[in-house]
Every structure is written in structure tokens, then in C-alpha cells.
Amino acid sequence: MTQTAAVIGGGVIGGGWAARFALMGWDVQVFDPDPEAERKIGEVMAGAARALPMLYEAPMPRRGALRFCATPEEAVTGADYIQESVPERLELKQKVYAAIQAVAPDAVLASSTSGFKPSELQAGAVRPGQIVVAHPFNPVYLLPLVELVPGAAEPGVVERARSVLTGIGMFPLHVRAEIDAHIADRFLEAVWREALWLVKDGIATTEEIDNAIRYGFGLRWAQMGLFETYRVAGGEAGMRHFMAQFGPALQWPWTRLMDVPEFTDDLVELIAGQSDAQSGHLSIRALERLRDNNLVAILRALKGQNAAAGKLILDHDATLRRPLEDSLPLVTVRRIVPVDWTDVNGHMNEGRYGQVFSDASEELMFHVGADRDYIAAGNSYFTVETTIRYLAETLAGEEIEVETRVTLGEGKKLRLWHEMKRAADGTVLATCDQFMLHVSLETRRSCPPLAHVQDAVEQLARAHADG
Ligand SMILES: NC(=O)c1ccc[n+]([C@@H]2O[C@H](COP(=O)([O-])OP(=O)(O)OC[C@H]3O[C@@H](n4cnc5c(N)ncnc54)[C@H](O)[C@@H]3O)[C@@H](O)[C@H]2O)c1
């Protein structure tokens, strides 16, 4: 049964939540008093619908419906989960809770707050135990981290929040003790303060600081974080050696972290001016597109290594896989072309066409019972001959489907006919004639399949000859 999320406040963060929930198959009910909210969320949704599915090899769930509501009470009616993302003002958040708690006593009520502690949000609420902090990171539809801070939330509410967030592909980090700004933003605040001083004192420009991050430690942080990186930096002797070597440096007056530069008009002008010189030739939308493409490419690379956030996506991908539907012809692949599959011409590289058809035949093998267990037991199909005809271009972000027919299924011989189509208009992008032989992985020679696979292949061949 489709579940329903309520999104209260549909700005930068609320829009990202709405997109992630809808793309993961939830119906979403939004309330935001801004008359422009629908247009703004539409734009976030368009970016998210292009980028998020690129992370997955499995077909995405059917997209949930997005409905805009006239009142917060209407938006939370029937909702299993509520995500509040209104502006960062305590009295506003508390007022919103008073209105919605009366209508939705059983839903999880999670707040996106960056700074407030759960106890501050829970103070004065009719049911404090219903409220939990679930602090995400922008763009919510791509970054998996969400800091889950319970405060006085009931354990059952926290558990439900964790289960919902995991189900939509996120990584809930349980923050055991509540502090202002949780965990991650404390780091960002430290880095931000140091950066402000470096610009104010004329040591570095905004671009030089960004370069210091993106060419070096930013890459290390994305895959190992801080402590694991330093453990490696300690060499064979590891963390203890690292601490012994660099510990004394903490006494040196390197940092100005305890001071905050005065936020004068001059400082704002200095930073904004440097930022304009650095990136002013690109619109915010163009920068968002660049950011999303890069994040997708990094996350997919980590997925290939089964590491860090990539491991999370790999595991989530496995939960999205469903058995093929018994359609005629079989739809063996349904996916979005990811950014890292395109070449200098901007379209999908020809090698990836081969990969898509190979994925299609693997799905068909699973469908007829030649699955992982069957292969582990020493049986498989090997491709002997493939003929691909490239008929049309396909670009990153486009949805493609492969329809597969069994054109020959006799004994050890299996011949497949695949058609790759653009989902939006049915254009045939490529065809593939593929001849495979059943083999014994022990002798590495061809042999007939086991009876249940043979029966399934013959049945499909008959159905596809008639259909
Ligand atoms: N921007 C970030 O990077 C970021 C990251 C994590 C968490 N947050 C948190 O998310 C929350 C929202 O931040 P944002 O950046 O999306 O702000 P935003 O200004 O982009 O969006 C806030 C939205 O709330 C709407 N709103 C105002 N009053 C409302 C009400 N009474 N009911 C419903 N909607 C109302 C506004 O019209 C606006 O669309 C804040 O608590 C913030 O701390 C922000």
C-alpha cells in the first residue's frame, strides 16, 4: 500500500524532501503559504527526478503523487510521516506543531532544524514524544545523511523514523546527546569561521579556499572521513603515531576559531565580490546541475567500491529489485542513463549499450531460474555472439527500457532479441541479437541446462514465437 508523507514548508529543504519521498514511491502532501511554492518545488522535482534515479541500477518504484494543500491540517491528514521544514524560527515551528499535532496524533513528526535541540522543539507541545529532529543535507534527494536526534521522543517514534528514512535510501545517524547544531554543522561552522578569517585577512580568496578543499582533503573526507584518514596518515604505526606526531601542533597558535570576524558590510562585499568573480558567470541552476552531476558520479564511483555512502546505495539498490513481470515481450531493464555513462559527444557511450544488453540477458537468466544459486552450483550461460545495431542517441537523464524475446531455446542453445527503447516516446535506440550457450563451469564446456531452466526457456520461446 502506498504510504503518505506530509511536507510542511516547501523551500530548499522541504522541496528536496518532497522529491525524495515521491521518487521513492510515497504520496506527498505539501503545505507552504508561498504562492510560488508549487513552481519552486516543481523545479526541485525536475532536478531530483533526473539525478536521484541515476544512483540506482534497479528500476525505481512507481513515483508517488504530489498534492498541494491549502492548510497544514489538510496536508497531515492521513500522513504516516510528517517532515517540517519551515524557516528556522522556534516560535513558528512550535505554532506549526500545535496545529498539526491535533490532527495527526499517530504520525512521526520530524523537524529539519539545523540548529534547535529537540528539547526546544518539544517544549510546550501536547505530545513531546511525537517530535524528533531529522536534520538532512542539501540536496536532500542525493545526500544520504540525516542526523536523527531524539531528545524526549518516544523510542517507538525514533524507530519508525529510522525505518522510514532508511527505506527512502538515507543514512540516519543517531545523535545520542542533543547539542546546538547537532554534529555535522559543528564542523562546518569551524571551517566557515576559519575561512572567513582567511578572506578577511587577505590570505586567500574564496576560490583559493575552495581549491584547497576540492583538490585535496575534500576528496579524502568523502570516502573515509576524518579519523580513518588520519589513521592511514600515521603510517604503519597508525593512529597512536599520528596523535604523537601532530598532537603538539594543537598548542601552536594556528587557529583563530575562538574569534568571529565582525560581519561588516565590507566583509560581506569582499566575500560576495570574490564569489561573483569566481562563479558569477554561472546561474544558480547551472551550479546545481553541476553539483548534482558530480555528486552522482562520486556516489556511483563509491558504489563500485562498495565503500562509504556507495555501500549504502548498493544495499538500498538490492532492496528495490523486483522479479520481472510476466509481460510479453519481457521488460528486462528499466533505468535512467547516468552521467558517468556518457562520452564526449554527450550521449551514452557505445560500450554502455553492450552493458545494458548484458544486464538484460542476466535478468532473463534469473527469470528462467539461472540465478546466483544456479551459477554457484556450477551452471551458467556464456555469450558466444552479439550483434548490436545503434539506431538513435540517448542522453544522461533519459529513461530507457529493454524488451527481450527468446527467439531460440533448444537444449544448450539460447538466442535472445533485445530492443532498447526510450521510455518517453518508444523510439527504438538499439537492437541486439545475442546467441548464448549453456555451459558447465566445471568443465568450461557447453552442456544442456538443468530441467527446470530448460522448461522455463522452452516455455518462453513458445510464448514469444506466438506473441
Ligand atoms: N538550507 C539548508 O542548507 C538547510 C539544511 C538542513 C536543514 N535546514 C533547515 O530546514 C528548514 C528550512 O530551511 P530552508 O533552507 O528550506 O528555508 P527556505 O526559506 O528555503 O524554506 C522555508 C519555506 O517555508 C515556508 N513557510 C513559511 N512559513 C510557513 C508555515 N507557517 N507553514 C509552512 N511553510 C511555511 C516558506 O514559504 C518557504 O518556502 C530550517 O529549519 C533549516 O534550519 C536547512
Coordinates of C-alpha atoms and ligand atoms in Angstrom, one line a residue:
M1 CA 0.0 0.0 0.0
T2 CA 1.3 3.5 -0.9
Q3 CA 2.4 5.5 2.2
T4 CA 1.9 9.2 2.6
A5 CA 4.4 11.8 3.7
A6 CA 3.4 15.4 4.7
V7 CA 5.9 18.1 3.9
I8 CA 5.3 21.3 5.8
G9 CA 7.4 24.1 4.3
G10 CA 8.5 23.5 0.7
G11 CA 11.6 25.7 0.3
V12 CA 15.1 24.4 -0.5
I13 CA 14.9 21.6 2.1
G14 CA 11.2 20.8 2.0
G15 CA 11.3 20.6 -1.8
G16 CA 14.2 18.2 -1.6
W17 CA 12.3 16.0 0.9
A18 CA 9.1 16.1 -1.2
A19 CA 11.2 15.0 -4.3
R20 CA 13.0 12.1 -2.4
F21 CA 9.7 10.8 -0.9
A22 CA 7.8 10.9 -4.2
L23 CA 10.7 9.4 -6.2
M24 CA 10.8 6.5 -3.6
G25 CA 7.1 5.8 -4.2
W26 CA 5.5 7.8 -1.4
D27 CA 2.5 10.0 -2.0
V28 CA 3.4 13.5 -0.8
Q29 CA 1.1 16.2 0.6
V30 CA 2.7 19.7 0.8
F31 CA 1.7 22.8 2.6
D32 CA 3.6 26.1 2.0
P33 CA 1.8 29.5 2.1
D34 CA 4.2 30.9 -0.6
P35 CA 2.1 31.3 -3.9
E36 CA 5.4 30.4 -5.7
A37 CA 5.8 27.2 -3.8
E38 CA 4.4 24.9 -6.5
R39 CA 6.6 26.3 -9.2
K40 CA 9.7 26.1 -6.9
I41 CA 9.1 22.5 -5.8
G42 CA 8.4 21.7 -9.5
E43 CA 11.9 22.9 -10.3
V44 CA 13.5 20.9 -7.5
M45 CA 11.5 17.9 -8.5
A46 CA 12.7 18.1 -12.1
G47 CA 16.4 18.2 -11.0
A48 CA 15.8 15.4 -8.5
A49 CA 13.9 13.2 -11.0
R50 CA 16.9 13.5 -13.3
A51 CA 19.6 12.8 -10.7
L52 CA 18.4 10.5 -8.0
P53 CA 17.4 7.5 -10.2
M54 CA 20.9 7.7 -11.7
L55 CA 22.3 6.3 -8.5
Y56 CA 20.3 3.0 -9.0
E57 CA 20.6 0.1 -11.3
A58 CA 17.3 -1.4 -10.2
P59 CA 14.0 0.1 -11.6
M60 CA 12.8 2.9 -9.3
P61 CA 9.5 2.5 -7.5
R62 CA 6.4 4.0 -9.3
R63 CA 6.6 7.7 -8.5
G64 CA 4.1 8.9 -5.8
A65 CA 1.6 11.7 -6.3
L66 CA 2.5 15.2 -5.2
R67 CA -0.5 17.2 -3.9
F68 CA -0.5 20.8 -2.7
C69 CA -2.8 21.5 0.2
A70 CA -4.5 24.7 1.4
T71 CA -3.7 24.2 5.1
P72 CA -1.2 22.4 7.3
E73 CA -4.0 20.4 8.8
E74 CA -5.1 19.1 5.4
A75 CA -1.5 18.2 4.5
V76 CA -1.0 16.0 7.5
T77 CA -4.4 14.3 7.3
G78 CA -3.8 10.6 6.6
A79 CA 0.0 11.0 6.7
D80 CA 2.2 8.3 8.1
Y81 CA 5.2 10.6 8.4
I82 CA 5.5 14.4 8.6
Q83 CA 8.6 16.4 7.8
E84 CA 8.6 20.0 9.0
S85 CA 10.9 22.4 7.1
V86 CA 9.6 25.8 7.9
P87 CA 12.0 28.8 8.4
E88 CA 14.4 28.4 11.4
R89 CA 12.3 30.3 14.0
L90 CA 11.4 28.5 17.2
E91 CA 8.1 30.1 17.9
L92 CA 7.0 29.4 14.2
K93 CA 7.9 25.7 14.5
Q94 CA 6.1 25.4 17.8
K95 CA 3.0 27.1 16.4
V96 CA 3.0 24.7 13.4
Y97 CA 3.3 21.7 15.7
A98 CA 0.3 22.9 17.8
A99 CA -1.8 23.0 14.6
I100 CA -0.8 19.6 13.2
Q101 CA -0.5 17.5 16.3
A102 CA -4.2 17.9 16.9
V103 CA -5.0 16.4 13.5
A104 CA -2.2 13.7 13.2
P105 CA -1.6 12.2 16.6
D106 CA -0.1 9.0 15.3
A107 CA 2.3 10.1 12.6
V108 CA 6.1 10.6 13.2
L109 CA 6.7 14.4 13.3
A110 CA 10.2 15.1 12.2
S111 CA 11.9 18.5 12.0
S112 CA 14.7 19.5 9.6
T113 CA 16.0 22.1 12.0
S114 CA 19.8 22.8 11.6
G115 CA 20.2 24.5 15.0
F116 CA 17.5 23.7 17.5
K117 CA 17.7 20.9 20.0
P118 CA 14.8 18.5 20.2
S119 CA 14.0 19.6 23.8
E120 CA 13.4 23.2 22.5
L121 CA 11.0 21.9 19.8
Q122 CA 9.3 19.5 22.3
A123 CA 8.8 22.2 25.0
G124 CA 5.1 23.1 25.3
A125 CA 4.0 20.5 22.7
V126 CA 0.9 18.5 23.5
R127 CA 2.8 15.2 22.8
P128 CA 6.6 15.9 23.0
G129 CA 7.3 12.2 22.4
Q130 CA 5.9 12.5 18.8
I131 CA 8.6 15.0 17.8
V132 CA 12.1 14.1 16.6
V133 CA 14.8 16.0 14.8
A134 CA 15.7 14.6 11.4
H135 CA 18.3 17.0 10.0
P136 CA 19.2 16.5 6.3
F137 CA 21.8 18.0 4.0
N138 CA 21.3 19.8 0.7
P139 CA 20.4 18.4 -1.8
V140 CA 18.2 16.1 0.3
Y141 CA 17.4 14.0 -2.7
L142 CA 21.1 13.0 -3.2
L143 CA 22.9 13.2 0.1
P144 CA 22.1 10.2 2.3
L145 CA 23.0 11.7 5.7
V146 CA 20.2 12.6 8.1
E147 CA 21.0 13.3 11.8
L148 CA 18.4 11.7 13.9
V149 CA 18.2 13.5 17.3
P150 CA 15.5 12.1 19.7
G151 CA 15.7 14.2 22.8
A152 CA 12.5 13.2 24.6
A153 CA 11.0 11.4 21.6
E154 CA 9.4 8.1 22.3
P155 CA 11.6 5.1 21.3
G156 CA 8.8 3.8 19.0
V157 CA 8.7 7.2 17.2
V158 CA 12.5 7.2 16.7
E159 CA 12.4 3.6 15.5
R160 CA 9.7 4.4 12.9
A161 CA 11.6 7.5 11.8
R162 CA 14.7 5.4 11.3
S163 CA 12.9 2.8 9.3
V164 CA 11.2 5.4 7.1
L165 CA 14.4 7.2 6.4
T166 CA 16.3 4.0 5.7
G167 CA 13.5 3.0 3.3
I168 CA 13.9 6.1 1.2
G169 CA 17.7 5.5 0.9
M170 CA 19.0 7.7 3.7
F171 CA 21.6 7.1 6.4
P172 CA 20.1 8.1 9.8
L173 CA 23.0 8.9 12.1
H174 CA 21.7 8.6 15.7
V175 CA 22.9 11.6 17.6
R176 CA 22.9 10.3 21.2
A177 CA 23.2 13.6 23.1
E178 CA 21.5 16.8 22.0
I179 CA 23.6 19.9 21.4
D180 CA 23.0 23.1 19.4
A181 CA 23.5 22.4 15.6
H182 CA 24.0 18.6 16.2
I183 CA 27.2 17.1 14.9
A184 CA 27.9 17.8 11.2
D185 CA 27.1 21.6 11.3
R186 CA 29.6 22.0 14.2
F187 CA 32.4 21.0 11.7
L188 CA 31.0 23.2 9.0
E189 CA 30.8 26.1 11.4
A190 CA 34.5 25.6 12.4
V191 CA 35.6 25.5 8.8
W192 CA 33.4 28.5 7.9
R193 CA 34.9 30.7 10.7
E194 CA 38.4 29.8 9.7
A195 CA 37.6 30.6 6.0
L196 CA 36.1 34.0 6.9
W197 CA 39.3 35.0 8.7
L198 CA 41.4 33.8 5.7
V199 CA 39.4 36.0 3.4
K200 CA 39.2 39.0 5.7
D201 CA 42.9 38.9 6.4
G202 CA 43.6 38.8 2.7
I203 CA 45.4 35.4 3.0
A204 CA 43.2 33.6 0.4
T205 CA 40.3 34.3 -1.9
T206 CA 37.1 32.3 -1.9
E207 CA 38.3 30.5 -5.0
E208 CA 41.7 29.6 -3.4
I209 CA 39.9 28.2 -0.3
D210 CA 37.6 26.2 -2.5
N211 CA 40.6 24.8 -4.4
A212 CA 42.3 23.9 -1.1
I213 CA 39.3 21.8 -0.3
R214 CA 38.3 20.2 -3.6
Y215 CA 41.7 19.2 -4.8
G216 CA 42.7 17.6 -1.6
F217 CA 41.2 16.8 1.7
G218 CA 37.6 17.2 0.5
L219 CA 38.2 14.0 -1.6
R220 CA 39.6 12.2 1.4
W221 CA 36.7 13.2 3.6
A222 CA 34.1 12.0 1.1
Q223 CA 35.4 8.4 1.3
M224 CA 37.0 8.0 4.8
G225 CA 36.0 10.9 6.9
L226 CA 38.4 12.4 9.4
F227 CA 39.7 9.7 11.8
E228 CA 40.1 6.9 9.3
T229 CA 42.1 9.3 7.1
Y230 CA 44.4 10.3 9.9
R231 CA 44.9 6.7 11.0
V232 CA 46.2 6.0 7.5
A233 CA 48.3 9.2 7.7
G234 CA 50.0 7.8 10.8
G235 CA 51.7 5.2 8.5
E236 CA 52.2 1.6 9.7
A237 CA 52.1 2.7 13.4
G238 CA 48.5 4.0 12.8
M239 CA 46.5 6.4 15.0
R240 CA 48.8 6.4 18.0
H241 CA 51.7 7.5 16.0
F242 CA 49.6 10.2 14.2
M243 CA 48.5 11.6 17.5
A244 CA 52.0 11.6 18.9
Q245 CA 53.3 13.4 15.8
F246 CA 50.6 16.0 15.4
G247 CA 49.2 16.4 18.9
P248 CA 51.8 19.1 19.9
A249 CA 50.8 21.2 17.0
L250 CA 47.5 21.9 18.7
Q251 CA 49.4 24.2 21.1
W252 CA 50.6 26.4 18.3
P253 CA 48.6 29.5 17.6
W254 CA 47.4 28.3 14.2
T255 CA 43.7 28.8 14.7
R256 CA 41.5 31.8 15.2
L257 CA 38.5 29.6 15.8
M258 CA 37.5 31.3 19.1
D259 CA 37.1 34.7 17.5
V260 CA 34.5 35.6 15.0
P261 CA 35.2 38.3 12.4
E262 CA 32.8 41.1 12.6
F263 CA 30.1 40.7 9.9
T264 CA 30.5 44.2 8.5
D265 CA 29.2 45.4 5.1
D266 CA 32.8 45.5 3.9
L267 CA 33.4 41.8 4.8
V268 CA 30.1 40.8 3.1
E269 CA 31.1 42.8 0.0
L270 CA 34.6 41.3 0.0
I271 CA 33.3 37.8 0.1
A272 CA 30.3 38.3 -2.3
G273 CA 32.5 40.1 -4.8
Q274 CA 35.1 37.3 -4.8
S275 CA 32.3 34.8 -5.1
D276 CA 30.9 36.7 -8.1
A277 CA 34.3 36.8 -9.7
Q278 CA 34.7 33.0 -9.1
S279 CA 31.3 31.8 -10.2
G280 CA 29.1 34.7 -11.3
H281 CA 29.2 33.5 -14.9
L282 CA 27.1 30.5 -13.9
S283 CA 23.5 30.7 -12.8
I284 CA 22.5 29.0 -9.6
R285 CA 20.5 26.4 -11.6
A286 CA 23.7 25.7 -13.7
L287 CA 25.7 25.3 -10.5
E288 CA 23.0 23.0 -9.1
R289 CA 23.2 20.8 -12.2
L290 CA 27.0 20.7 -12.0
R291 CA 26.8 19.8 -8.3
D292 CA 24.2 17.1 -8.9
N293 CA 26.2 15.5 -11.8
N294 CA 29.4 15.5 -9.7
L295 CA 27.7 14.0 -6.6
V296 CA 26.1 11.3 -8.8
A297 CA 29.5 10.5 -10.3
I298 CA 31.2 10.4 -6.9
L299 CA 28.5 8.3 -5.3
R300 CA 28.4 5.9 -8.2
A301 CA 32.2 5.5 -8.0
L302 CA 32.0 4.7 -4.3
K303 CA 29.2 2.3 -5.1
G304 CA 31.6 0.5 -7.4
Q305 CA 34.0 0.2 -4.5
N306 CA 31.2 -0.9 -2.0
A307 CA 32.6 1.9 0.2
A308 CA 31.3 4.7 2.4
A309 CA 28.0 6.2 1.0
G310 CA 28.3 4.0 -2.0
K311 CA 27.8 0.9 0.1
L312 CA 24.6 2.3 1.4
I313 CA 23.3 2.9 -2.1
L314 CA 24.4 -0.6 -3.2
D315 CA 22.5 -2.2 -0.3
H316 CA 19.4 0.0 -1.0
D317 CA 19.6 -0.9 -4.7
A318 CA 19.2 -4.6 -3.7
T319 CA 16.0 -3.8 -1.8
L320 CA 14.5 -2.1 -4.8
R321 CA 14.9 -5.1 -7.1
R322 CA 11.7 -7.0 -8.0
P323 CA 11.1 -10.1 -10.0
L324 CA 10.3 -9.4 -13.7
E325 CA 6.7 -9.1 -14.6
D326 CA 5.3 -11.9 -16.9
S327 CA 4.8 -9.5 -19.8
L328 CA 5.2 -10.2 -23.5
P329 CA 7.8 -9.3 -24.5
L330 CA 9.6 -9.3 -21.2
V331 CA 10.7 -5.9 -19.9
T332 CA 14.2 -6.8 -18.6
V333 CA 15.7 -3.4 -18.0
R334 CA 14.1 -0.1 -16.9
R335 CA 16.6 2.6 -15.8
I336 CA 17.9 6.1 -16.2
V337 CA 21.1 6.8 -18.2
P338 CA 23.6 8.0 -15.5
V339 CA 26.0 10.9 -16.1
D340 CA 29.1 8.7 -16.0
W341 CA 27.8 6.6 -19.0
T342 CA 28.1 9.4 -21.5
D343 CA 31.0 10.3 -23.7
V344 CA 32.5 13.5 -25.2
N345 CA 29.5 13.7 -27.6
G346 CA 27.2 13.9 -24.6
H347 CA 25.3 10.7 -25.4
M348 CA 25.5 7.2 -24.0
N349 CA 28.8 5.5 -24.9
E350 CA 28.5 2.5 -27.2
G351 CA 30.2 0.3 -24.6
R352 CA 27.3 1.0 -22.2
Y353 CA 24.8 -0.2 -24.8
G354 CA 26.6 -3.5 -24.6
Q355 CA 26.4 -3.4 -20.8
V356 CA 22.6 -2.7 -20.9
F357 CA 22.0 -5.7 -23.2
S358 CA 24.3 -7.8 -20.9
D359 CA 22.2 -6.7 -17.9
A360 CA 19.0 -7.6 -19.9
S361 CA 20.2 -11.1 -20.5
E362 CA 21.3 -11.5 -16.9
E363 CA 17.7 -10.5 -15.8
L364 CA 16.3 -13.1 -18.2
M365 CA 18.6 -15.7 -16.9
F366 CA 17.4 -15.0 -13.3
H367 CA 13.8 -15.1 -14.6
V368 CA 14.2 -18.7 -16.0
G369 CA 15.9 -19.9 -12.8
A370 CA 19.6 -19.5 -13.8
D371 CA 20.1 -17.3 -10.8
R372 CA 23.1 -16.9 -8.4
D373 CA 22.5 -20.2 -6.7
Y374 CA 22.3 -21.9 -10.1
I375 CA 25.6 -20.3 -11.1
A376 CA 27.2 -21.1 -7.7
A377 CA 26.2 -24.8 -8.3
G378 CA 28.4 -24.7 -11.4
N379 CA 26.0 -23.9 -14.3
S380 CA 25.7 -20.8 -16.4
Y381 CA 25.1 -19.3 -19.9
F382 CA 28.1 -17.8 -21.8
T383 CA 27.5 -15.3 -24.7
V384 CA 29.0 -16.5 -27.9
E385 CA 27.9 -13.9 -30.4
T386 CA 26.4 -10.4 -30.1
T387 CA 25.2 -8.1 -32.9
I388 CA 24.2 -4.6 -31.8
R389 CA 22.7 -2.0 -34.1
Y390 CA 22.9 1.5 -32.9
L391 CA 19.8 3.4 -34.1
A392 CA 19.5 6.6 -32.0
E393 CA 21.2 8.6 -29.4
T394 CA 20.3 8.6 -25.7
L395 CA 21.4 11.2 -23.2
A396 CA 22.1 11.3 -19.5
G397 CA 18.9 11.5 -17.5
E398 CA 16.7 9.7 -20.1
E399 CA 14.7 6.7 -19.1
I400 CA 15.4 3.6 -21.2
E401 CA 13.8 0.2 -21.3
V402 CA 14.8 -3.1 -22.8
E403 CA 12.3 -5.6 -24.2
T404 CA 13.6 -9.1 -24.6
R405 CA 12.3 -12.1 -26.6
V406 CA 13.6 -15.6 -26.6
T407 CA 13.9 -16.4 -30.3
L408 CA 15.6 -19.8 -29.8
G409 CA 15.5 -22.0 -26.7
E410 CA 16.6 -25.5 -27.6
G411 CA 18.8 -27.6 -25.4
K412 CA 22.0 -25.7 -24.7
K413 CA 21.2 -23.0 -27.3
L414 CA 19.6 -19.7 -26.2
R415 CA 19.1 -16.8 -28.6
L416 CA 17.7 -13.5 -27.5
W417 CA 16.4 -10.5 -29.3
H418 CA 16.6 -7.2 -27.3
E419 CA 15.1 -3.9 -28.2
M420 CA 16.3 -0.8 -26.3
K421 CA 13.7 1.9 -26.3
R422 CA 13.4 5.5 -25.0
A423 CA 10.6 5.2 -22.4
A424 CA 9.2 8.7 -23.1
D425 CA 8.3 8.1 -26.7
G426 CA 9.0 4.4 -27.5
T427 CA 11.8 5.3 -30.0
V428 CA 14.0 2.2 -30.6
L429 CA 17.5 3.2 -29.7
A430 CA 19.3 0.0 -30.4
T431 CA 18.7 -3.7 -31.1
C432 CA 20.8 -6.7 -30.0
D433 CA 20.8 -10.2 -31.4
Q434 CA 22.5 -12.4 -28.8
F435 CA 23.5 -16.0 -29.0
M436 CA 24.3 -17.9 -25.8
L437 CA 25.4 -21.4 -24.9
H438 CA 24.7 -23.2 -21.6
V439 CA 28.0 -24.2 -20.0
S440 CA 29.3 -26.3 -17.1
L441 CA 31.5 -24.0 -15.0
E442 CA 33.5 -27.1 -14.0
T443 CA 34.4 -28.4 -17.5
R444 CA 34.0 -24.9 -19.1
R445 CA 32.3 -26.7 -22.0
S446 CA 28.8 -26.5 -23.3
C447 CA 26.1 -28.8 -21.9
P448 CA 22.3 -28.8 -21.6
P449 CA 20.7 -26.8 -18.8
L450 CA 19.1 -28.4 -15.7
A451 CA 15.5 -29.5 -16.4
H452 CA 13.7 -26.5 -14.6
V453 CA 15.7 -23.9 -16.6
Q454 CA 15.3 -25.8 -19.8
D455 CA 11.5 -26.0 -19.3
A456 CA 11.3 -22.3 -18.5
V457 CA 13.4 -21.3 -21.6
E458 CA 11.3 -23.5 -23.9
Q459 CA 8.1 -22.1 -22.5
L460 CA 9.3 -18.6 -23.1
A461 CA 10.4 -19.4 -26.6
R462 CA 7.0 -20.8 -27.4
A463 CA 5.2 -17.8 -25.9
H464 CA 7.5 -15.3 -27.7
A465 CA 7.1 -17.2 -31.1
D466 CA 3.3 -16.9 -30.8
G467 CA 3.3 -13.3 -29.3
Ligands
LIG1 N1 19.2 25.3 3.7 C1 19.9 24.4 4.2 O1 21.0 24.1 3.7 C2 19.4 23.5 5.3 C3 20.0 22.3 5.6 C4 19.4 21.5 6.6 C5 18.3 21.9 7.3 N2 17.8 23.1 7.1 C6 16.6 23.5 7.9 O2 15.4 23.4 7.1 C7 14.5 24.3 7.5 C8 14.0 25.1 6.2 O3 15.1 25.7 5.7 P1 15.2 26.1 4.1 O4 16.6 26.4 3.8 O5 14.4 25.1 3.3 O6 14.4 27.5 4.1 P2 13.6 28.2 2.9 O7 13.4 29.6 3.3 O8 14.1 27.8 1.6 O9 12.1 27.5 3.0 C9 11.2 27.7 4.0 C10 9.8 27.5 3.4 O10 8.9 27.5 4.5 C11 7.7 28.2 4.0 N3 6.9 28.7 5.2 C12 7.0 29.8 5.8 N4 6.1 29.8 6.9 C13 5.4 28.6 6.8 C14 4.4 28.0 7.6 N5 3.8 28.6 8.6 N6 4.0 26.7 7.2 C15 4.6 26.1 6.2 N7 5.5 26.6 5.4 C16 6.0 27.9 5.7 C17 8.3 29.4 3.2 O11 7.3 29.9 2.3 C18 9.4 28.7 2.5 O12 9.0 28.1 1.2 C19 15.1 25.2 8.6 O13 14.7 24.7 9.8 C20 16.6 25.0 8.4 O14 17.3 25.1 9.5 C21 18.3 23.9 6.1

